[in-house]
Coordinates of C-alpha atoms in Angstrom, one line a residue:
M1 CA -25.6 14.0 1.3
Q2 CA -27.5 15.3 -1.9
Q3 CA -27.6 18.8 -2.2
L4 CA -31.5 19.9 -2.5
P5 CA -32.7 22.1 -5.3
P6 CA -33.2 25.8 -4.2
Q7 CA -36.4 26.6 -2.4
P8 CA -39.2 27.5 -5.1
R9 CA -41.5 30.6 -4.7
R10 CA -44.7 28.4 -4.5
N11 CA -44.8 26.5 -1.0
Y12 CA -46.6 23.6 -2.4
F13 CA -43.6 22.6 -4.2
W14 CA -42.2 21.2 -0.8
L15 CA -45.0 18.6 -1.0
V16 CA -43.2 17.2 -4.2
L17 CA -39.8 17.4 -2.6
S18 CA -40.9 15.7 0.4
T19 CA -42.0 12.9 -1.8
L20 CA -38.6 12.7 -3.4
L21 CA -37.1 12.6 -0.1
V22 CA -39.3 9.5 1.0
V23 CA -38.3 7.3 -2.2
S24 CA -34.8 8.7 -1.9
M25 CA -34.5 9.9 -5.4
V26 CA -32.6 12.7 -7.2
L27 CA -34.3 14.5 -9.9
A28 CA -32.1 15.8 -12.7
L29 CA -34.3 18.6 -14.2
G30 CA -33.7 19.2 -17.9
G31 CA -35.1 22.9 -18.3
V32 CA -38.2 24.7 -17.8
A33 CA -40.3 21.6 -19.5
A34 CA -39.0 19.5 -16.6
T35 CA -39.8 22.0 -14.1
A36 CA -43.3 22.3 -15.4
W37 CA -43.8 18.6 -15.4
V38 CA -42.9 18.4 -11.9
L39 CA -45.1 21.0 -10.8
R40 CA -48.1 20.1 -12.8
G41 CA -47.5 16.1 -12.3
D42 CA -48.1 15.3 -15.8
D43 CA -48.4 11.4 -16.7
E44 CA -45.3 11.3 -19.1
A45 CA -42.0 13.0 -18.2
P46 CA -40.0 15.0 -20.8
A47 CA -36.8 13.4 -22.4
G48 CA -34.8 15.7 -20.4
V49 CA -35.7 14.3 -17.2
T50 CA -33.9 11.4 -15.5
W51 CA -34.7 9.7 -12.1
V52 CA -31.6 8.0 -10.5
D53 CA -32.3 6.2 -7.4
V54 CA -29.3 7.1 -4.7
R55 CA -30.4 4.7 -1.8
P56 CA -27.4 2.9 -0.7
E57 CA -28.3 -0.6 -1.7
V58 CA -29.4 0.6 -5.1
G59 CA -26.8 3.5 -5.7
G60 CA -24.2 1.2 -4.7
K61 CA -25.0 -1.2 -7.2
A62 CA -24.7 1.2 -10.0
I63 CA -21.2 2.0 -8.6
D64 CA -20.4 -1.8 -8.3
D65 CA -21.3 -2.0 -12.0
V66 CA -18.9 0.7 -12.9
L67 CA -16.2 -0.9 -10.9
A68 CA -17.1 -4.2 -12.7
R69 CA -16.7 -2.7 -16.2
H70 CA -13.5 -0.9 -15.3
A71 CA -11.9 -4.0 -14.1
D72 CA -13.3 -6.0 -17.2
A73 CA -11.8 -3.1 -19.5
V74 CA -8.1 -3.7 -18.0
R75 CA -8.6 -7.5 -18.3
R76 CA -9.7 -6.7 -22.3
K77 CA -7.1 -4.1 -22.2
N78 CA -9.9 -2.2 -23.9
V79 CA -9.4 1.8 -23.5
D80 CA -12.7 3.1 -24.6
E81 CA -14.4 0.8 -22.1
W82 CA -12.2 2.4 -19.3
M83 CA -12.7 5.9 -20.2
A84 CA -16.5 5.4 -20.9
D85 CA -17.1 5.6 -17.0
V86 CA -14.6 8.5 -16.5
D87 CA -16.0 12.0 -16.2
Q88 CA -14.5 14.2 -19.2
A89 CA -14.8 17.5 -17.2
D90 CA -11.2 17.6 -16.3
P91 CA -8.5 17.1 -19.1
A92 CA -5.9 16.6 -16.5
F93 CA -7.9 13.8 -14.7
V94 CA -8.6 12.3 -18.3
K95 CA -5.3 12.2 -19.1
R96 CA -4.2 10.7 -16.0
Q97 CA -6.8 7.9 -16.3
R98 CA -5.5 7.1 -19.5
Q99 CA -1.9 6.8 -18.0
V100 CA -3.4 4.7 -15.1
F101 CA -5.1 2.2 -17.7
E102 CA -2.1 1.9 -19.8
N103 CA 0.2 1.0 -16.7
L104 CA -2.1 -1.3 -15.6
T105 CA -2.1 -3.3 -18.9
K106 CA 1.7 -3.7 -18.6
L107 CA 1.3 -5.9 -15.2
P108 CA 1.1 -9.5 -15.6
F109 CA -1.9 -10.1 -13.5
A110 CA -3.3 -13.6 -13.0
E111 CA -6.3 -12.0 -11.3
F112 CA -7.8 -8.5 -11.1
A113 CA -10.8 -6.9 -9.9
F114 CA -12.1 -3.8 -8.3
E115 CA -14.4 -4.4 -5.3
R116 CA -16.3 -1.8 -3.1
A117 CA -15.2 -2.1 0.6
N118 CA -17.7 -1.8 3.7
V119 CA -16.3 1.4 4.8
S120 CA -18.7 4.1 6.0
A121 CA -19.2 7.6 4.1
G122 CA -18.3 9.1 7.4
R123 CA -14.9 7.5 7.1
T124 CA -14.1 8.1 3.3
G125 CA -15.7 11.8 3.2
A126 CA -12.6 13.1 5.1
F127 CA -10.5 12.3 1.7
L128 CA -12.9 14.2 -0.7
P129 CA -10.8 17.2 -2.5
T130 CA -12.8 20.4 -2.2
P131 CA -12.8 21.0 -6.1
L132 CA -14.6 17.8 -6.3
F133 CA -17.2 18.6 -3.8
D134 CA -17.7 22.1 -5.6
R135 CA -17.9 20.7 -9.0
Y136 CA -20.6 18.0 -8.4
H137 CA -22.8 20.0 -6.0
A138 CA -22.5 17.8 -3.2
A139 CA -23.9 14.5 -5.5
V140 CA -20.5 13.0 -4.8
R141 CA -19.1 10.1 -3.0
V142 CA -15.6 8.9 -2.0
V143 CA -15.7 5.1 -2.5
A144 CA -13.3 2.9 -0.6
V145 CA -12.2 0.3 -3.2
T146 CA -10.1 -2.8 -2.8
V147 CA -7.9 -3.4 -5.9
R148 CA -7.7 -7.3 -5.7
H149 CA -5.0 -9.1 -7.8
R150 CA -2.4 -11.6 -8.0
I151 CA 0.8 -11.0 -10.1
D152 CA 1.2 -14.2 -12.5
G153 CA 4.0 -16.4 -11.4
I154 CA 4.6 -14.0 -8.1
D155 CA 1.8 -14.1 -5.8
S156 CA 0.2 -17.5 -4.4
K157 CA -2.4 -15.4 -2.5
S158 CA -5.0 -12.8 -3.5
V159 CA -3.5 -9.1 -2.5
A160 CA -5.7 -6.4 -1.7
T161 CA -4.5 -2.7 -2.2
P162 CA -6.6 0.3 -1.6
W163 CA -8.1 3.1 -3.9
L164 CA -10.2 5.9 -2.9
A165 CA -12.3 6.7 -5.7
V166 CA -14.5 10.0 -6.2
F167 CA -17.6 9.1 -7.8
G168 CA -19.9 12.2 -9.0
L169 CA -23.4 12.4 -10.5
V170 CA -23.6 13.4 -14.1
H171 CA -26.8 13.6 -16.1
G172 CA -28.2 10.7 -13.7
K173 CA -24.9 8.5 -14.1
W174 CA -22.3 7.7 -11.7
V175 CA -18.9 8.3 -13.2
I176 CA -15.4 8.4 -11.8
G177 CA -14.3 12.0 -11.2
G178 CA -11.3 12.0 -9.0
D179 CA -9.2 10.3 -6.3
G180 CA -9.4 10.8 -2.7
A181 CA -6.5 12.8 -1.2
G182 CA -5.5 14.0 2.4
K183 CA -3.8 12.6 5.6
D184 CA -4.4 9.1 7.0
M185 CA -4.9 7.6 3.6
P186 CA -4.7 3.7 4.0
T187 CA -1.6 1.9 3.3
G188 CA -0.5 1.7 -0.3
A189 CA -3.1 4.2 -1.7
A190 CA -1.7 6.0 -4.4
G191 CA 1.5 4.1 -4.0
Q192 CA 1.3 1.2 -6.5
P193 CA 3.5 1.0 -9.5
W194 CA 0.2 1.7 -12.0
D195 CA 0.0 4.9 -10.0
A196 CA 3.2 6.2 -11.5
A197 CA 3.3 9.6 -13.4
G198 CA 4.5 8.3 -16.7
G199 CA 4.5 5.0 -18.6
I200 CA 6.0 1.8 -17.0
T201 CA 8.0 -1.1 -18.3
V202 CA 8.4 -4.6 -16.9
V203 CA 11.1 -7.0 -16.6
R204 CA 11.0 -10.3 -15.0
N205 CA 12.4 -13.8 -14.7
D206 CA 10.6 -16.9 -12.7
R207 CA 10.9 -15.2 -9.1
V208 CA 11.1 -11.4 -9.7
V209 CA 9.0 -8.9 -11.3
V210 CA 10.6 -5.4 -11.4
V211 CA 8.3 -2.5 -12.5
L212 CA 10.4 0.4 -14.2
S213 CA 10.0 3.7 -15.8
A214 CA 9.5 3.3 -19.4
G215 CA 12.6 3.4 -21.1
D216 CA 14.7 1.7 -18.2
A217 CA 14.6 -1.7 -19.1
N218 CA 18.5 -2.0 -19.3
G219 CA 18.3 -0.9 -15.6
G220 CA 15.9 -3.7 -15.0
Q221 CA 18.0 -6.5 -16.0
K222 CA 20.6 -5.2 -13.7
L223 CA 18.2 -5.2 -10.7
L224 CA 16.9 -8.8 -11.9
Q225 CA 20.8 -10.0 -11.5
L226 CA 21.0 -8.4 -8.2
A227 CA 17.8 -9.7 -6.8
E228 CA 18.6 -13.3 -7.7
T229 CA 21.6 -13.0 -5.6
G230 CA 19.7 -11.5 -2.8
L231 CA 16.9 -14.1 -2.9
R232 CA 19.8 -16.8 -2.7
Q233 CA 21.4 -15.2 0.2
V234 CA 18.0 -14.9 2.0
A235 CA 17.1 -18.5 1.3
E236 CA 20.2 -19.7 2.8
V237 CA 19.1 -18.3 6.1
R238 CA 15.2 -18.7 5.4
P239 CA 14.7 -21.5 3.0
G240 CA 11.0 -21.9 3.4
G241 CA 7.7 -20.2 4.9
W242 CA 7.6 -17.8 2.3
D243 CA 6.9 -17.6 -1.6
G244 CA 10.5 -16.7 -2.3
K245 CA 8.9 -14.4 -4.9
V246 CA 8.9 -10.8 -5.1
L247 CA 7.2 -7.7 -7.2
L248 CA 9.7 -4.9 -7.1
T249 CA 8.7 -1.4 -7.7
A250 CA 11.5 0.9 -9.1
V251 CA 9.9 3.7 -11.2
N252 CA 11.5 6.9 -11.3
D253 CA 8.6 8.9 -9.6
K254 CA 9.6 10.2 -6.2
H255 CA 5.6 10.5 -5.5
I256 CA 5.1 6.6 -5.4
F257 CA 7.9 6.2 -2.9
D258 CA 6.9 9.3 -0.8
T259 CA 3.4 8.1 -0.4
Y260 CA 4.6 5.8 2.3
F261 CA 6.2 8.6 4.4
A262 CA 3.3 10.9 4.6
E263 CA 3.8 11.4 8.3
S264 CA 7.4 11.5 8.1
Q265 CA 8.5 13.3 5.2
D266 CA 11.8 14.3 6.6
R267 CA 12.9 10.2 6.7
V268 CA 12.4 10.1 2.9
A269 CA 16.2 10.9 2.2
Q270 CA 17.5 8.1 4.6
V271 CA 15.8 5.3 3.1
A272 CA 17.0 3.4 -0.1
A273 CA 13.8 1.1 -0.1
I274 CA 10.9 -0.1 2.0
A275 CA 9.2 -3.6 2.1
V276 CA 5.5 -3.1 2.5
P277 CA 3.3 -5.9 3.8
Y278 CA -0.1 -6.3 2.1
Y279 CA -3.2 -8.6 3.2
G280 CA -5.9 -10.4 1.6
S281 CA -8.1 -7.3 2.7
V282 CA -6.8 -3.6 3.2
A283 CA -5.4 -3.8 6.9
E284 CA -7.3 -0.3 7.5
W285 CA -10.7 -1.5 6.6
A286 CA -10.6 -4.8 8.1
A287 CA -10.7 -6.3 11.6
R288 CA -8.2 -9.3 11.2
P289 CA -6.5 -9.4 7.7
E290 CA -4.5 -12.2 6.7
Y291 CA -1.0 -11.7 5.6
A292 CA -0.7 -12.2 1.6
T293 CA 2.8 -10.7 0.6
T294 CA 5.3 -7.9 0.7
R295 CA 6.1 -5.7 -1.8
V296 CA 9.4 -3.7 -2.3
V297 CA 9.4 -0.2 -3.4
F298 CA 12.6 1.4 -4.4
N299 CA 13.6 5.1 -3.6
P300 CA 14.3 6.6 -7.1
S301 CA 17.2 8.6 -5.7
E302 CA 19.0 5.5 -4.7
L303 CA 18.6 3.6 -8.1
S304 CA 22.1 5.1 -9.4
A305 CA 23.9 3.6 -6.4
A306 CA 26.7 1.2 -6.6
S307 CA 25.8 -2.3 -7.2
S308 CA 27.0 -3.3 -3.8
E309 CA 24.9 -0.7 -2.1
L310 CA 21.8 -1.9 -4.5
Q311 CA 22.8 -5.6 -3.4
H312 CA 22.6 -4.6 0.2
D313 CA 19.3 -3.1 -0.1
L314 CA 17.5 -5.7 -2.0
T315 CA 18.6 -8.6 0.2
H316 CA 17.7 -6.5 3.3
E317 CA 14.3 -5.8 1.8
F318 CA 13.9 -9.2 0.5
T319 CA 14.6 -10.5 4.2
H320 CA 11.8 -8.4 5.4
A321 CA 9.5 -10.2 2.7
A322 CA 10.8 -13.6 3.7
M323 CA 10.0 -12.9 7.4
G324 CA 6.6 -11.0 6.5
P325 CA 4.5 -14.1 7.4
V326 CA 5.8 -14.3 11.0
T327 CA 6.1 -10.7 11.8
G328 CA 3.9 -9.3 13.9
P329 CA 2.9 -6.3 16.2
H330 CA 5.2 -7.7 19.0
T331 CA 8.1 -8.3 17.2
P332 CA 10.8 -5.7 18.4
R333 CA 12.2 -3.3 15.8
W334 CA 15.6 -4.2 16.7
V335 CA 14.9 -7.8 15.9
V336 CA 13.2 -7.0 12.8
E337 CA 16.1 -4.6 11.3
G338 CA 18.7 -6.3 12.8
F339 CA 17.9 -9.7 11.4
A340 CA 17.7 -8.1 7.9
E341 CA 20.9 -6.8 8.2
Y342 CA 22.3 -10.1 9.6
V343 CA 21.2 -11.7 6.3
A344 CA 22.5 -8.9 4.2
Y345 CA 25.9 -9.0 5.9
K346 CA 26.1 -12.6 6.6
D347 CA 29.2 -13.4 4.4
G348 CA 30.7 -10.0 5.0
R349 CA 33.9 -9.5 7.2
Y350 CA 33.8 -6.7 9.7
N351 CA 36.8 -5.0 11.6
A352 CA 37.3 -3.3 14.8
A353 CA 37.9 0.1 13.4
G354 CA 34.7 -0.4 11.3
I355 CA 32.5 -1.4 14.3
R356 CA 33.9 1.5 16.4
A357 CA 33.3 4.0 13.5
A358 CA 29.8 2.8 12.7
L359 CA 28.9 3.1 16.4
G360 CA 30.5 6.2 17.3
G361 CA 29.8 7.4 20.8
M362 CA 26.8 5.3 21.0
V363 CA 26.4 3.7 24.3
V364 CA 25.2 -0.1 24.1
G365 CA 23.2 -0.6 27.1
A366 CA 19.4 -2.2 26.9
F367 CA 18.1 -3.3 23.5
P368 CA 16.6 -0.2 21.4
D369 CA 13.0 0.9 22.1
D370 CA 10.8 0.4 19.4
K371 CA 9.4 4.2 19.6
Q372 CA 12.7 5.8 19.1
F373 CA 14.2 3.0 17.2
Y374 CA 14.3 4.9 13.6
E375 CA 15.3 8.2 15.2
E376 CA 18.9 6.8 15.7
P377 CA 20.5 5.2 12.5
R378 CA 22.9 3.5 14.6
N379 CA 20.2 1.4 16.1
Y380 CA 20.4 -0.7 12.8
I381 CA 24.1 -1.7 13.9
A382 CA 23.2 -2.4 17.3
G383 CA 20.3 -4.5 16.1
W384 CA 22.7 -6.4 13.5
L385 CA 25.3 -7.0 16.2
A386 CA 22.5 -8.3 18.6
C387 CA 21.4 -10.8 16.0
R388 CA 24.8 -11.8 14.9
M389 CA 25.9 -12.3 18.4
I390 CA 22.8 -14.8 19.0
A391 CA 23.5 -16.7 15.7
E392 CA 27.5 -16.9 16.6
T393 CA 26.5 -18.1 20.1
Y394 CA 23.5 -20.2 19.8
G395 CA 23.4 -20.8 16.0
Q396 CA 21.3 -19.5 13.0
A397 CA 18.5 -21.8 13.5
K398 CA 18.0 -20.4 17.1
L399 CA 18.1 -17.0 15.8
V400 CA 15.2 -17.5 13.4
A401 CA 13.3 -19.5 16.1
F402 CA 13.8 -16.2 18.2
Y403 CA 12.3 -14.2 15.7
E404 CA 9.7 -16.5 15.2
G405 CA 8.8 -16.5 19.0
F406 CA 7.1 -13.1 18.8
Q407 CA 4.1 -14.6 17.2
R408 CA 3.3 -16.4 20.4
M409 CA 4.9 -14.2 22.9
S410 CA 4.9 -10.3 23.3
E411 CA 8.2 -9.7 25.5
V412 CA 11.8 -10.4 24.9
E413 CA 12.2 -12.0 28.3
S414 CA 9.5 -14.8 27.8
V415 CA 11.0 -15.3 23.9
S416 CA 14.5 -15.6 25.1
R417 CA 14.0 -17.8 28.1
E418 CA 12.0 -20.2 25.8
V419 CA 14.1 -20.2 22.6
L420 CA 17.9 -19.6 24.0
G421 CA 17.3 -20.4 27.7
V422 CA 18.4 -17.1 29.1
G423 CA 16.8 -14.2 30.2
Q424 CA 16.6 -10.6 28.9
T425 CA 19.1 -9.3 31.2
Q426 CA 21.8 -12.1 30.5
L427 CA 21.0 -11.7 26.7
E428 CA 21.6 -7.9 26.8
Q429 CA 24.9 -8.6 28.6
Q430 CA 26.1 -11.1 26.2
W431 CA 25.4 -8.5 23.5
R432 CA 27.2 -6.0 25.2
D433 CA 30.2 -8.2 25.5
F434 CA 30.1 -9.2 21.9
V435 CA 30.0 -5.5 20.9
A436 CA 32.8 -4.5 23.2
K437 CA 34.9 -7.5 21.8
A438 CA 34.0 -6.7 18.3
G439 CA 35.4 -3.2 18.6
Q440 CA 38.7 -4.2 20.1

């Protein structure tokens, strides 16, 4: 909502103001001469007066034009065009925007665009920082923007990530003045590789693009080698059904990783990397978004881990990427995580003492419940053993089919009977027997 001018002493000014409200205009007054022009109704306005039509369908076009120029600046790699639509009032934000631009131009985009999403002001307004409201005197909007892009040689589909851009009205022109912030931000907002606080560098091969902090290119080569091994391991179990290519973010910026744990900051230190599914439209802004790809993001505190640990982490997350097209709301967590552990440890040997030590005093009874799964790290071990049991008892192809079955059915009972020929109770007993034998 636009802030109205203060009430003047002469009541007839409200007749003028009423007219302005009818045509949905904001009048930027350029001093005493402009005020006199408004009150007198002279035929010609002085130079200091600017009319700005802010009806949604017209003001929206002005913002669309800014977004189009902004995207074009990235494609042209023209920083002056980019900065022309950035408010210069906040030096810190100006510096930040230059960094974002530089980072964007480092990425190998085959497609890149900013698109205004159809999200109501009522929803986006919650993300307006108070200082920006105060700066623009309410002539401000939080705009839901879809960053639509494809990474050259990696993405076969257009990928949508969210940006909550704050636009302010300055001298009759909409400019970008800040970023939205707050709780319940859409997945990936402020968590993209170009959002890194410092400069980035990119290393790649035909199947993997790794984004690192500037100066870390040597570490990127190591990650590329490990990534290739991980992709081969995944392909042995899941040879088709996905692109087989990954964008990996491994910047030394904790904020990027922490973005994905806004509601559970206590878990950040326990997670080495995450696989984030993305869609053709921002999931929180669309009714039925179509899956596009999965991005992998590393916890920067884990980048110095031993090669064996990094190898496991990459293979685990790449498995999530491979199964992303067939993972849905009904796929149990123990299947999702257990399958990824199965692939990561597929060629490894285990011993009874190791199993007992890993499980500790955990009682293996029913399959872990989704709601409590991540509260108990040992559920990863339990899920891994369950998937390994299915693969060894029924064959690896049946394990993959079991995973895929949750696309069509929502219960373990129905999926297990269709794919494996046994009910959930019998499957759980087979799992308990397998765990007991493995620990002997």
